[in-house]
Coordinates of C-alpha atoms in Angstrom, one line a residue:
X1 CA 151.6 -83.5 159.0
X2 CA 155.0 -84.4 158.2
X3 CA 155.8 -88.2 156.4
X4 CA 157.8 -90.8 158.6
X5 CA 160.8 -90.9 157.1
X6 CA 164.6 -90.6 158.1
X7 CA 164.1 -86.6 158.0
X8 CA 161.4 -87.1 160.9
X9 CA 162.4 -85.6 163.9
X10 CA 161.2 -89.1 165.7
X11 CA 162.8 -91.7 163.4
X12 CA 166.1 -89.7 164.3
X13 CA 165.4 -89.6 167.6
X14 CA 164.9 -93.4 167.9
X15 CA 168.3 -93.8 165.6
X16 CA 169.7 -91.9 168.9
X17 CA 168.0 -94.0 171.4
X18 CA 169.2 -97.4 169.4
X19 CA 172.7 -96.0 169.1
X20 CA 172.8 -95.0 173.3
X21 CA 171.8 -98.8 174.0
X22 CA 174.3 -100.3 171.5
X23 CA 176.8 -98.0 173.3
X24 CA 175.5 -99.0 176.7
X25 CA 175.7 -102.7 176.2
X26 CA 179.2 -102.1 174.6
X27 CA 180.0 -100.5 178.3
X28 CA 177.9 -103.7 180.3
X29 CA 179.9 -106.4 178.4
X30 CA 183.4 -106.0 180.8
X31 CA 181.6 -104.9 183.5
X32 CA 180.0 -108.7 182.9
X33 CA 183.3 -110.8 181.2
X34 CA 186.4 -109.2 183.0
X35 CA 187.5 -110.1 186.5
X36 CA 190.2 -107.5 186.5
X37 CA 189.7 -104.3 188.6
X38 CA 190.0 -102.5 185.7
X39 CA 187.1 -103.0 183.9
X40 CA 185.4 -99.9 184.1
X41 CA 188.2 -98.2 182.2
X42 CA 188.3 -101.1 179.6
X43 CA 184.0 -100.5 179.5
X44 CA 185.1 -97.0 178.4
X45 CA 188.1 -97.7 176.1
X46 CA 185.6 -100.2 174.2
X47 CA 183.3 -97.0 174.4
X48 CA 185.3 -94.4 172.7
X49 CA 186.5 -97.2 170.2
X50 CA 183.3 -97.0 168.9
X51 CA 182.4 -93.7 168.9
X52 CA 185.5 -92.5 167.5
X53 CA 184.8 -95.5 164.4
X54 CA 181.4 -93.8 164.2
X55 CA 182.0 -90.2 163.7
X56 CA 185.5 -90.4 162.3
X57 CA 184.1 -92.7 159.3
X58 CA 181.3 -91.0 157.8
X59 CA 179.2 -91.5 154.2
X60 CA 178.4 -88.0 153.0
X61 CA 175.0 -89.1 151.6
X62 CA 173.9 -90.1 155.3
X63 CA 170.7 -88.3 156.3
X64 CA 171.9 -88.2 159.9
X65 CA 175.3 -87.0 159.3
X66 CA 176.1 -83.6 161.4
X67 CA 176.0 -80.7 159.2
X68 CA 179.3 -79.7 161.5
X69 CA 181.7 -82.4 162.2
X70 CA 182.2 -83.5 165.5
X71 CA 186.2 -84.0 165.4
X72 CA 188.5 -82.1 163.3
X73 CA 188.9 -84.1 160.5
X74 CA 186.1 -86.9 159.3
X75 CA 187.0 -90.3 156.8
X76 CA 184.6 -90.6 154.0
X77 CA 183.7 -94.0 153.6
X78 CA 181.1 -95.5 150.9
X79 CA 177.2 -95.8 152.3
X80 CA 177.2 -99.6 152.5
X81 CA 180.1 -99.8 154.8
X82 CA 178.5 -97.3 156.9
X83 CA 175.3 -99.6 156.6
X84 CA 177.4 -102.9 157.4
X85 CA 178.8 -100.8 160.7
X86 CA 176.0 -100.2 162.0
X87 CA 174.1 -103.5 161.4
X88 CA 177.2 -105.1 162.8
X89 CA 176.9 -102.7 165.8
X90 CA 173.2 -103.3 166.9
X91 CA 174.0 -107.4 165.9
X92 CA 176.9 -107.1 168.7
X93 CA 174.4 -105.4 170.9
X94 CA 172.0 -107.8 170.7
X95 CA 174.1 -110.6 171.3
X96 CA 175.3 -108.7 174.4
X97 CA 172.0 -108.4 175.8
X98 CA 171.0 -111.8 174.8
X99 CA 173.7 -112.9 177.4
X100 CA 172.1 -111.1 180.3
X101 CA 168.5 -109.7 179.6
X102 CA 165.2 -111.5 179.2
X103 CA 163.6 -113.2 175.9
X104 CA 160.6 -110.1 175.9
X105 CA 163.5 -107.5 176.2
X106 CA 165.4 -108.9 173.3
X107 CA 162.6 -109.2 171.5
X108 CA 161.5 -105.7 172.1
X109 CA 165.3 -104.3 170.6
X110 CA 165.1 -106.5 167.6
X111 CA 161.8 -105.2 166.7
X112 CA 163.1 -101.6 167.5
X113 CA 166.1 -102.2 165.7
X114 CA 164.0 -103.6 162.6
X115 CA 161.4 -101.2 162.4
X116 CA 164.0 -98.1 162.7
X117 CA 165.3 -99.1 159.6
X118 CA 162.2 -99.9 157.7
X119 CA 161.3 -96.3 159.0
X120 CA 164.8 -95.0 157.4
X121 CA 164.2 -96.5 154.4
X122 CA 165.1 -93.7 152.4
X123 CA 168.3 -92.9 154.1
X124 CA 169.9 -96.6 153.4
X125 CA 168.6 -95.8 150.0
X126 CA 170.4 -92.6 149.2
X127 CA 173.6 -94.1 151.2
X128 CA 173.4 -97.2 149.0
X129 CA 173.0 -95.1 145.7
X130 CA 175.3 -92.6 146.7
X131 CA 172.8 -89.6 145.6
X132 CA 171.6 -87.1 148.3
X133 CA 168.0 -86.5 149.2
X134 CA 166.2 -82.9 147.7
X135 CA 166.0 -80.5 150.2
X136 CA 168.9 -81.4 152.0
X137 CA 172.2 -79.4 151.6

C-alpha cells in the first residue's frame, strides 16, 4: 500500500480538482460582477491570466511540477512564492464562492482546501527548503 503523500496518485488528483474550481470560480466571478456583454471573454482573459502565472512561474523542487514544460520557456521562482500563489489563489476562490454559494458548500472547500495541504505536507516542505524529494528525478 502506498503512503498519502504528495507523490499519491489521489492527493495529486485532488490538487487537480482544487486547482479546476479555483479556475472555475475565477471564470463565475464576471459572469456575476460585469454588466457588459462582454463578459464571457473577460471570464476567459481572467482565465488564461492565471494559468499562464501558474505554469510560466514554476519552483523546481515542486512535486507536481510537469516533468515536460507546458510552454516553451518556464520562470523559476523560489518554493514559497509558489506556496503564497497558490494560497492566495484558493483564498480568492473562496471569497468568490462565499459571494454566491451556500455556508455547507464553503465549508466543504475550506476543509478540501486544508486537508490537501496537510496531505502535501511533504511537497511544501521540499519547496520551502529548496531540496528535492529521493526518488524523484
Amino acid at each position: 500500500m502506498k503512503k498519502i503523500n504528495a507523490s499519491h496518485p489521489y492527493v495529486q488528483a485532488w490538487h487537480f480538482i482544487l486547482l479546476l474550481s479555483a479556475v472555475l470560480a475565477f471564470y463565475m466571478w464576471p459572469q456575476a460582477m460585469i454588466e457588459h456583454r462582454l463578459k464571457s471573454f473577460f471570464a476567459v482573459l481572467i482565465v488564461l491570466g492565471i494559468f499562464f502565472v501558474h505554469v510560466v512561474f514554476v519552483n523546481n523542487y515542486d512535486l507536481y511540477k510537469a516533468k515536460e514544460p507546458l510552454l516553451s520557456f518556464e520562470i523559476p521562482i523560489p518554493g514559497w512564492l509558489k506556496i503564497v500563489w497558490e494560497i492566495l489563489l484558493f483564498a480568492s476562490a473562496t471569497w468568490i464562492y462565499a459571494q454566491n454559494q451556500s455556508s455547507l458548500f464553503l465549508q466543504f472547500y475550506v476543509f478540501a482546501i486544508v486537508l490537501l495541504y496537510l496531505l502535501s505536507w511533504d511537497r511544501t516542505w521540499h519547496m520551502l527548503i529548496g531540496k528535492k524529494k529521493k526518488g524523484s528525478e
